[in-house]
Amino acid sequence: MTEAVKTLKQWVDESSRIVFFGGAGVSTESGIPDFRSTDGLYHQNWAYPPETILSHTFYESKPEEFFKFYREKLLISGVQPNAAHKKLAEWEKAGKLTAVVTQNIDGLHQAAGSKNVLELHGSVHRNYCERCGKFYDFDFMRNSTGVPRCECGGRIKPDVVLYEEGLDSRILNESVNAIANADLLIIGGTSLNVYPAAGLINYYRGNRLVLINKSSVSRSLPDNLTISEPIGEVLGQL
């Protein structure tokens, strides 16, 4: 255990209102590719850039191609929570962690046992009919073909925030409140490139901020502690 990890352990032991703010790097150790790394989705060859495919305009204009990408790249089956997901759930159960604020849509925090998970960008485990509102699960979408349709005939849309769409105001407000009242904020597995989600950390009022990320982030932070290692390996030591 490095000195930095020892310091993190001490801060965790001394804290009672921990908030974790995480991104795609939290799930890469579970086998889910991120977006911006060398092997990420944005560096793979598609007929259209993934950022274009994951936009509301593309969803409306080319739904069949959207759903082909959605099934192949976002509906990844057989993945399991890793040490990071499990440790966060353990802290919540012990009454030390108040919220997980995540940019991920894979549901792995809940699979590990976390209850108060604020999903800024939605979840692939929720998909709803645009006509009647009926919800459909992960397996239904994974096994569907073409443009998925509800029994009423309406198109089924992933409950995922696409580019050009706004974030859920309730989730935003709960995230702001959780971060503002935290006595320890841990940021992990995110390059802090995606706004407005990345801007939420500006609401932190405390003086113990930890950044755990394999690569450098896109903005300067008033961090007290930086650990440049995979987050599952780090939290797994605590």
Coordinates of C-alpha atoms in Angstrom, one line a residue:
M1 CA 0.0 0.0 0.0
T2 CA 1.5 3.3 -1.1
E3 CA 1.6 6.4 1.1
A4 CA -1.2 8.0 -1.0
V5 CA -3.4 4.9 -0.5
K6 CA -2.7 5.0 3.2
T7 CA -3.8 8.6 3.3
L8 CA -6.9 7.8 1.4
K9 CA -7.7 5.0 3.9
Q10 CA -7.2 7.4 6.8
W11 CA -9.5 9.9 5.3
V12 CA -12.2 7.3 4.6
D13 CA -11.9 6.0 8.2
E14 CA -12.4 9.6 9.5
S15 CA -15.3 10.5 7.2
S16 CA -19.0 9.9 7.5
R17 CA -20.5 11.7 4.5
I18 CA -18.4 10.3 1.6
V19 CA -19.6 11.0 -2.0
F20 CA -18.2 9.2 -4.9
F21 CA -18.3 10.8 -8.4
G22 CA -17.4 8.3 -11.1
G23 CA -17.1 7.8 -14.8
A24 CA -16.4 5.1 -17.4
G25 CA -13.0 4.1 -15.9
V26 CA -14.9 2.6 -12.9
S27 CA -16.3 -0.1 -15.2
T28 CA -13.4 -0.8 -17.5
E29 CA -12.0 -3.3 -14.9
S30 CA -15.3 -5.2 -15.4
G31 CA -14.8 -5.4 -19.1
I32 CA -16.9 -2.5 -20.3
P33 CA -14.9 -0.2 -22.7
D34 CA -14.7 3.5 -22.0
F35 CA -15.1 6.2 -24.6
R36 CA -12.0 8.3 -24.8
S37 CA -9.0 6.1 -24.1
T38 CA -6.9 4.6 -26.9
D39 CA -9.1 1.5 -27.1
G40 CA -12.3 3.3 -26.3
L41 CA -15.5 3.6 -28.4
Y42 CA -14.5 7.0 -29.8
H43 CA -11.4 5.5 -31.4
Q44 CA -13.2 2.6 -33.2
N45 CA -14.2 2.7 -36.8
W46 CA -17.9 3.2 -37.6
A47 CA -19.7 4.6 -40.6
Y48 CA -20.4 7.6 -38.3
P49 CA -18.5 8.9 -35.2
P50 CA -19.9 7.3 -32.0
E51 CA -20.6 10.8 -30.7
T52 CA -22.8 11.4 -33.7
I53 CA -24.6 8.1 -33.3
L54 CA -25.3 8.8 -29.6
S55 CA -27.1 12.1 -30.4
H56 CA -30.8 12.8 -30.3
T57 CA -30.7 14.0 -34.0
F58 CA -29.2 10.6 -35.1
Y59 CA -31.6 8.7 -33.0
E60 CA -34.5 10.4 -34.7
S61 CA -33.1 10.3 -38.3
K62 CA -31.4 6.9 -38.4
P63 CA -33.0 4.8 -35.7
E64 CA -32.0 1.4 -37.1
E65 CA -28.3 2.3 -37.2
F66 CA -28.6 3.8 -33.7
F67 CA -30.1 0.6 -32.3
K68 CA -27.4 -1.5 -34.0
F69 CA -24.7 0.5 -32.2
Y70 CA -26.8 0.5 -28.9
R71 CA -27.1 -3.3 -28.9
E72 CA -23.5 -4.0 -30.0
K73 CA -21.6 -1.5 -27.8
L74 CA -23.8 -0.5 -24.9
L75 CA -25.8 -3.6 -24.1
I76 CA -22.9 -5.7 -22.8
S77 CA -24.0 -8.9 -21.1
G78 CA -22.2 -11.1 -18.6
V79 CA -20.3 -8.3 -16.8
Q80 CA -20.0 -8.2 -13.0
P81 CA -19.2 -5.5 -10.5
N82 CA -15.5 -5.1 -9.7
A83 CA -13.7 -4.2 -6.4
A84 CA -14.5 -0.5 -6.8
H85 CA -18.3 -1.1 -7.1
K86 CA -18.2 -3.6 -4.2
K87 CA -16.2 -1.3 -1.9
L88 CA -18.5 1.7 -2.5
A89 CA -21.5 -0.5 -1.6
E90 CA -19.8 -1.7 1.5
W91 CA -19.2 1.9 2.6
E92 CA -22.8 2.8 2.0
K93 CA -24.0 -0.2 4.0
A94 CA -21.7 0.9 6.9
G95 CA -23.3 4.4 6.9
K96 CA -20.1 6.1 5.6
L97 CA -21.1 6.8 2.0
T98 CA -24.1 8.9 1.3
A99 CA -24.3 8.8 -2.5
V100 CA -22.7 7.5 -5.7
V101 CA -23.0 10.1 -8.5
T102 CA -22.2 8.3 -11.8
Q103 CA -22.0 9.1 -15.4
N104 CA -22.2 5.4 -16.2
I105 CA -25.3 3.7 -17.6
D106 CA -24.4 0.1 -16.9
G107 CA -26.1 -0.5 -13.5
L108 CA -23.0 -2.1 -12.0
H109 CA -23.2 0.0 -8.8
Q110 CA -26.7 -1.3 -8.1
A111 CA -25.6 -4.9 -9.0
A112 CA -22.9 -4.5 -6.3
G113 CA -25.5 -3.5 -3.7
S114 CA -25.4 0.3 -3.7
K115 CA -28.8 1.9 -3.1
N116 CA -28.4 5.6 -3.5
V117 CA -27.0 5.8 -7.0
L118 CA -27.6 9.0 -8.9
E119 CA -27.4 8.1 -12.6
L120 CA -26.7 11.4 -14.4
H121 CA -26.9 9.8 -17.9
G122 CA -29.6 7.2 -17.2
S123 CA -29.4 3.4 -17.5
V124 CA -29.5 0.7 -20.2
H125 CA -31.6 -1.3 -17.8
R126 CA -34.5 1.0 -18.3
N127 CA -36.1 1.5 -21.8
Y128 CA -39.5 2.9 -22.3
C129 CA -42.2 3.2 -25.0
E130 CA -42.5 6.7 -26.3
R131 CA -46.2 6.2 -26.9
C132 CA -47.6 4.5 -23.8
G133 CA -44.7 4.7 -21.3
K134 CA -44.4 1.0 -20.6
F135 CA -40.9 0.0 -19.5
Y136 CA -38.7 -2.7 -21.0
D137 CA -35.6 -4.3 -19.5
F138 CA -32.1 -5.0 -20.7
D139 CA -32.8 -8.5 -21.9
F140 CA -35.8 -7.4 -24.0
M141 CA -33.6 -4.8 -25.8
R142 CA -30.7 -7.2 -26.2
N143 CA -32.9 -9.7 -27.9
S144 CA -34.8 -7.3 -30.0
T145 CA -34.1 -6.6 -33.7
G146 CA -34.3 -3.5 -35.8
V147 CA -36.1 -0.6 -34.2
P148 CA -37.7 -2.1 -31.0
R149 CA -41.5 -1.7 -30.7
C150 CA -43.8 -1.9 -27.8
E151 CA -46.9 -4.1 -27.9
C152 CA -48.9 -0.8 -28.5
G153 CA -46.7 -0.1 -31.6
G154 CA -44.7 2.7 -30.1
R155 CA -41.0 2.9 -30.4
I156 CA -39.0 1.9 -27.3
K157 CA -36.3 4.4 -26.3
P158 CA -33.4 3.8 -24.0
D159 CA -33.7 5.8 -20.8
V160 CA -30.2 7.2 -21.5
V161 CA -29.3 10.8 -21.9
L162 CA -28.1 11.3 -25.5
Y163 CA -26.1 14.2 -26.8
E164 CA -28.4 17.3 -27.3
E165 CA -30.7 16.1 -24.5
G166 CA -30.8 17.6 -21.0
L167 CA -30.1 15.9 -17.7
D168 CA -32.9 15.0 -15.3
S169 CA -33.4 18.0 -13.0
R170 CA -34.2 15.9 -10.0
I171 CA -31.1 13.8 -10.4
L172 CA -29.0 17.0 -10.8
N173 CA -30.4 18.6 -7.7
E174 CA -29.9 15.5 -5.6
S175 CA -26.3 15.2 -6.9
V176 CA -25.6 18.9 -6.1
N177 CA -26.9 18.4 -2.5
A178 CA -25.0 15.3 -1.9
I179 CA -21.7 16.8 -3.2
A180 CA -22.2 20.1 -1.3
N181 CA -22.7 18.2 2.0
A182 CA -19.9 15.7 1.6
D183 CA -16.9 15.6 4.0
L184 CA -14.9 13.6 1.5
L185 CA -15.3 13.7 -2.3
I186 CA -13.7 10.9 -4.3
I187 CA -13.6 11.4 -8.0
G188 CA -12.7 8.2 -9.9
G189 CA -12.5 6.8 -13.4
T190 CA -13.4 10.0 -15.3
S191 CA -11.5 12.5 -17.5
L192 CA -14.0 15.2 -16.5
N193 CA -14.7 16.0 -20.2
V194 CA -18.4 15.7 -20.2
Y195 CA -20.5 18.7 -19.1
P196 CA -22.7 19.6 -17.3
A197 CA -21.9 16.4 -15.3
A198 CA -18.2 17.3 -14.7
G199 CA -19.2 20.7 -13.4
L200 CA -21.0 19.2 -10.4
I201 CA -17.8 18.8 -8.5
N202 CA -17.6 22.6 -8.2
Y203 CA -20.2 22.4 -5.5
Y204 CA -17.9 20.5 -3.1
R205 CA -17.2 22.7 0.0
G206 CA -14.9 20.4 1.9
N207 CA -11.1 20.2 1.9
R208 CA -10.6 16.5 1.3
L209 CA -10.9 15.8 -2.4
V210 CA -9.3 12.7 -4.0
L211 CA -8.8 12.0 -7.7
I212 CA -8.2 8.4 -8.7
N213 CA -7.6 8.0 -12.4
K214 CA -5.1 6.2 -14.6
S215 CA -4.6 9.2 -16.9
S216 CA -4.6 13.0 -16.4
V217 CA -7.9 14.9 -16.4
S218 CA -8.9 17.7 -18.7
R219 CA -9.0 20.4 -16.0
S220 CA -7.1 21.6 -13.0
L221 CA -8.5 20.6 -9.7
P222 CA -7.9 21.8 -6.1
D223 CA -7.2 18.2 -5.2
N224 CA -5.4 17.2 -2.0
L225 CA -4.7 13.7 -3.2
T226 CA -4.1 12.2 -6.6
I227 CA -3.7 8.5 -7.3
S228 CA -2.8 7.5 -10.8
E229 CA -3.8 3.9 -10.7
P230 CA -6.8 1.8 -11.7
I231 CA -9.6 2.6 -9.2
G232 CA -10.6 -1.1 -8.6
E233 CA -7.0 -1.9 -7.6
V234 CA -6.9 1.2 -5.3
L235 CA -10.3 0.7 -3.5
G236 CA -9.7 -3.0 -3.3
Q237 CA -6.8 -2.3 -1.0
L238 CA -8.9 -0.5 1.6

